[in-house]
Short mmCIF file of C-alpha atoms in Angstrom, two decimals:
data_model
loop_
_atom_site.label_atom_id
_atom_site.label_comp_id
_atom_site.label_asym_id
_atom_site.label_seq_id
_atom_site.Cartn_x
_atom_site.Cartn_y
_atom_site.Cartn_z
CA UNK X 1 -17.19 -4.73 -28.57
CA UNK X 2 -15.29 -1.61 -27.44
CA UNK X 3 -11.89 -2.18 -25.84
CA UNK X 4 -9.82 0.41 -24.08
CA UNK X 5 -6.21 -0.26 -23.00
CA UNK X 6 -4.19 2.22 -20.92
CA UNK X 7 -0.47 2.39 -20.61
CA UNK X 8 2.23 4.78 -19.37
CA UNK X 9 1.71 4.65 -15.59
CA UNK X 10 4.66 4.31 -13.24
CA UNK X 11 6.55 5.99 -10.40
CA UNK X 12 7.41 9.60 -10.83
CA UNK X 13 8.88 12.22 -8.47
CA UNK X 14 6.87 15.19 -7.25
CA UNK X 15 7.17 17.99 -9.94
CA UNK X 16 7.80 15.46 -12.65
CA UNK X 17 5.81 14.62 -15.83
CA UNK X 18 4.22 11.54 -17.29
CA UNK X 19 2.12 10.80 -20.35
CA UNK X 20 -0.65 8.26 -20.21
CA UNK X 21 -1.97 6.61 -23.45
CA UNK X 22 -5.26 4.84 -24.20
CA UNK X 23 -5.69 2.81 -27.39
CA UNK X 24 -9.36 2.05 -28.33
CA UNK X 25 -10.82 -0.39 -30.72
CA UNK X 26 -14.32 -1.43 -31.74
CA UNK X 27 -15.87 2.07 -31.73
CA UNK X 28 -18.90 2.48 -34.01
CA UNK X 29 -20.15 5.84 -32.99
CA UNK X 30 -18.87 9.08 -34.56
CA UNK X 31 -19.71 11.05 -31.50
CA UNK X 32 -17.59 9.25 -29.01
CA UNK X 33 -16.19 11.24 -26.14
CA UNK X 34 -13.21 10.10 -24.21
CA UNK X 35 -12.45 10.75 -20.58
CA UNK X 36 -9.92 10.13 -17.95
CA UNK X 37 -11.14 9.26 -14.48
CA UNK X 38 -8.93 8.45 -11.43
CA UNK X 39 -9.24 6.70 -8.11
CA UNK X 40 -6.74 7.47 -5.37
CA UNK X 41 -5.94 4.59 -2.89
CA UNK X 42 -8.84 4.10 -0.63
CA UNK X 43 -10.83 6.95 -2.14
CA UNK X 44 -13.71 7.41 -4.52
CA UNK X 45 -13.86 8.09 -8.18
CA UNK X 46 -12.72 11.54 -9.54
CA UNK X 47 -13.35 12.70 -13.05
CA UNK X 48 -10.25 14.38 -14.54
CA UNK X 49 -10.85 15.43 -18.16
CA UNK X 50 -12.94 14.86 -21.34
CA UNK X 51 -12.41 15.37 -25.08
CA UNK X 52 -14.81 15.36 -27.95
CA UNK X 53 -14.43 13.04 -30.90
CA UNK X 54 -12.77 15.70 -33.07
CA UNK X 55 -10.88 17.42 -30.26
CA UNK X 56 -12.93 20.64 -30.57
CA UNK X 57 -14.25 20.56 -27.09
CA UNK X 58 -12.25 19.84 -23.94
CA UNK X 59 -13.05 20.13 -20.23
CA UNK X 60 -10.93 19.66 -17.09
CA UNK X 61 -11.42 19.21 -13.40
CA UNK X 62 -10.21 22.24 -11.37
CA UNK X 63 -7.67 20.06 -9.52
CA UNK X 64 -5.70 19.33 -12.78
CA UNK X 65 -6.44 22.39 -14.95
CA UNK X 66 -3.24 24.01 -16.14
CA UNK X 67 -1.14 20.94 -15.27
CA UNK X 68 -2.79 18.13 -17.34
CA UNK X 69 -3.57 18.13 -20.99
CA UNK X 70 -5.94 15.67 -22.72
CA UNK X 71 -5.56 15.09 -26.50
CA UNK X 72 -6.49 12.48 -29.00
CA UNK X 73 -5.07 11.10 -32.34
CA UNK X 74 -7.91 9.42 -34.18
CA UNK X 75 -5.57 8.06 -36.82
CA UNK X 76 -3.92 5.96 -34.06
CA UNK X 77 -7.12 5.33 -32.18
CA UNK X 78 -5.54 6.90 -29.18
CA UNK X 79 -6.23 9.30 -26.39
CA UNK X 80 -3.52 10.84 -24.22
CA UNK X 81 -3.17 12.53 -20.87
CA UNK X 82 0.02 14.56 -20.43
CA UNK X 83 0.56 15.21 -16.80
CA UNK X 84 3.00 17.83 -15.58
CA UNK X 85 3.90 19.38 -12.14
CA UNK X 86 2.69 16.14 -10.59
CA UNK X 87 1.84 16.15 -6.92
CA UNK X 88 1.72 13.39 -4.28
CA UNK X 89 -2.11 13.73 -4.33
CA UNK X 90 -2.17 12.79 -8.04
CA UNK X 91 -1.24 9.22 -7.01
CA UNK X 92 -4.12 7.11 -8.36
CA UNK X 93 -5.32 4.50 -10.76
CA UNK X 94 -6.18 6.34 -14.00
CA UNK X 95 -8.93 4.92 -16.09
CA UNK X 96 -9.56 5.74 -19.68
CA UNK X 97 -13.37 5.82 -20.47
CA UNK X 98 -15.59 6.71 -23.33
CA UNK X 99 -19.15 6.95 -24.58
CA UNK X 100 -21.71 8.74 -26.59
CA UNK X 101 -22.01 11.98 -24.87
CA UNK X 102 -20.48 12.56 -21.41
CA UNK X 103 -21.62 9.31 -19.80
CA UNK X 104 -18.84 6.66 -19.86
CA UNK X 105 -20.20 3.30 -21.01
CA UNK X 106 -16.82 1.69 -21.76
CA UNK X 107 -13.82 1.56 -19.54
CA UNK X 108 -10.26 0.34 -19.57
CA UNK X 109 -8.60 -1.64 -16.70
CA UNK X 110 -6.64 1.36 -15.51
CA UNK X 111 -2.94 2.26 -15.06
CA UNK X 112 -1.37 3.13 -11.76
CA UNK X 113 0.45 6.48 -11.37
CA UNK X 114 2.52 6.86 -8.20
CA UNK X 115 3.99 10.21 -7.35
CA UNK X 116 6.59 9.89 -4.65
CA UNK X 117 10.15 10.88 -3.80
CA UNK K 1 -19.57 22.88 -9.70
CA UNK K 2 -22.49 20.47 -8.93
CA UNK K 3 -21.75 18.64 -5.72
CA UNK K 4 -23.36 15.14 -5.40
CA UNK K 5 -23.99 13.80 -1.92
CA UNK K 6 -24.71 10.05 -1.66
CA UNK K 7 -26.38 8.36 1.27
CA UNK K 8 -26.10 6.31 3.16
CA UNK K 9 -22.34 5.91 3.23
CA UNK K 10 -22.66 2.14 3.83
CA UNK K 11 -25.67 -0.12 3.52
CA UNK K 12 -25.54 -3.55 5.34
CA UNK K 13 -28.03 -5.94 3.76
CA UNK K 14 -28.53 -9.70 3.10
CA UNK K 15 -28.78 -11.38 -0.20
CA UNK K 16 -32.39 -11.23 -1.43
CA UNK K 17 -33.11 -7.88 0.26
CA UNK K 18 -33.76 -4.59 -1.47
CA UNK K 19 -31.24 -1.82 -1.60
CA UNK K 20 -32.20 1.88 -2.02
CA UNK K 21 -29.37 4.38 -2.63
CA UNK K 22 -29.74 8.12 -2.78
CA UNK K 23 -27.86 10.77 -4.66
CA UNK K 24 -28.69 14.41 -4.10
CA UNK K 25 -27.35 17.22 -6.20
CA UNK K 26 -26.55 20.73 -4.99
CA UNK K 27 -28.29 22.19 -8.03
CA UNK K 28 -30.53 21.02 -10.86
CA UNK K 29 -29.03 18.29 -13.11
CA UNK K 30 -30.15 19.42 -16.53
CA UNK K 31 -31.95 16.88 -18.64
CA UNK K 32 -31.53 14.48 -15.71
CA UNK K 33 -28.11 13.55 -17.08
CA UNK K 34 -27.34 11.37 -14.06
CA UNK K 35 -25.48 8.09 -14.25
CA UNK K 36 -24.87 5.25 -11.80
CA UNK K 37 -21.87 3.03 -11.65
CA UNK K 38 -20.90 -0.12 -9.81
CA UNK K 39 -17.23 -0.42 -8.68
CA UNK K 40 -15.56 -3.51 -7.33
CA UNK K 41 -11.93 -3.75 -6.15
CA UNK K 42 -9.42 -4.25 -9.03
CA UNK K 43 -12.06 -3.71 -11.64
CA UNK K 44 -13.02 -0.65 -13.66
CA UNK K 45 -16.42 1.03 -13.02
CA UNK K 46 -19.41 -0.54 -14.76
CA UNK K 47 -22.16 1.73 -16.06
CA UNK K 48 -25.54 0.65 -14.67
CA UNK K 49 -27.93 3.47 -15.44
CA UNK K 50 -27.70 6.64 -17.54
CA UNK K 51 -30.11 9.53 -18.02
CA UNK K 52 -31.42 8.78 -14.52
CA UNK K 53 -33.45 5.81 -15.38
CA UNK K 54 -32.15 4.08 -18.57
CA UNK K 55 -30.49 0.72 -17.96
CA UNK K 56 -27.19 0.20 -19.85
CA UNK K 57 -26.79 -2.74 -22.16
CA UNK K 58 -26.60 -6.03 -20.34
CA UNK K 59 -27.72 -4.75 -16.92
CA UNK K 60 -30.18 -6.97 -15.16
CA UNK K 61 -33.70 -5.52 -14.59
CA UNK K 62 -33.24 -5.83 -10.81
CA UNK K 63 -31.34 -2.47 -11.16
CA UNK K 64 -33.51 0.61 -11.60
CA UNK K 65 -33.03 4.30 -11.56
CA UNK K 66 -35.52 7.05 -10.77
CA UNK K 67 -35.69 10.72 -9.79
CA UNK K 68 -35.27 14.12 -11.45
CA UNK K 69 -33.83 17.51 -10.77
CA UNK K 70 -31.75 17.25 -7.61
CA UNK K 71 -32.92 13.90 -6.15
CA UNK K 72 -32.08 10.50 -7.65
CA UNK K 73 -32.33 7.02 -6.48
CA UNK K 74 -30.78 3.61 -7.48
CA UNK K 75 -32.78 0.62 -6.47
CA UNK K 76 -31.60 -2.95 -6.40
CA UNK K 77 -34.37 -5.46 -5.85
CA UNK K 78 -33.33 -8.94 -4.52
CA UNK K 79 -29.63 -8.45 -3.94
CA UNK K 80 -27.44 -11.14 -5.62
CA UNK K 81 -24.03 -12.00 -4.06
CA UNK K 82 -22.27 -10.26 -6.99
CA UNK K 83 -24.12 -6.97 -6.25
CA UNK K 84 -22.11 -6.22 -3.13
CA UNK K 85 -19.98 -3.38 -4.19
CA UNK K 86 -19.59 0.42 -4.14
CA UNK K 87 -21.98 2.50 -6.11
CA UNK K 88 -21.35 5.98 -7.55
CA UNK K 89 -23.57 8.45 -9.11
CA UNK K 90 -22.15 11.01 -11.60
CA UNK K 91 -23.78 14.02 -13.11
CA UNK K 92 -23.01 14.35 -16.83
CA UNK K 93 -24.88 17.58 -17.52
CA UNK K 94 -22.47 20.40 -16.50
CA UNK K 95 -18.68 20.73 -16.61
CA UNK K 96 -16.95 19.87 -14.48
CA UNK K 97 -18.51 16.42 -14.38
CA UNK K 98 -18.64 15.24 -10.76
CA UNK K 99 -19.09 11.97 -8.88
CA UNK K 100 -20.73 11.44 -5.61
CA UNK K 101 -18.78 10.02 -2.76
CA UNK K 102 -20.10 6.46 -3.16
CA UNK K 103 -22.31 4.15 -1.24
CA UNK K 104 -20.86 0.85 -0.09
CA UNK K 105 -23.31 -2.12 -0.11
CA UNK K 106 -21.92 -4.78 2.14
CA UNK K 107 -23.18 -8.16 3.25
CA UNK K 108 -24.87 -8.14 6.64
#
């Protein structure tokens, strides 16, 4: 069974930075892509970024490109989301997700990021 | 960017009834890489359908997906109490990946 556990959320001021982590276990596929997806309070789901198993292919949503960086450390079974120049509108629950290909079959419980002064 | 439009915004139905949810794409979704998720408050999304019609592991057969190209449908036959939730479609064919705005299925 695949398990994903996020951490690193919290309160940060506008313009600040935060790094989210996601530790995964139980993966059996060698082609497992990892994503970050967020949901702002009272809003729908928004895809943020995705990274290939070996880190060789990365894509971002336009709303975060240039401010967020997704990375992974396979030796630590971890995926990260480095968030910089944070805005109030980045406030959301951030989910780590993964699957074979770009569809996310496995999800963490999420971590809350609040950007406020 | 592929824009996904879901309709209706809210569906009010009774347990045992059938739900039909629509997801329309602004351009062709290559290889029909279209997924459906169920979302309940305080829980992560749950994958129901991928590749437009393939049920994910452990998903009951009352959930079915259909469609191709730009028009896709999620059907739920005989709604169970645990099926009342918000449903999202996502296209996984072209970057940036995008979600629809969601359809809320509520108890009538």
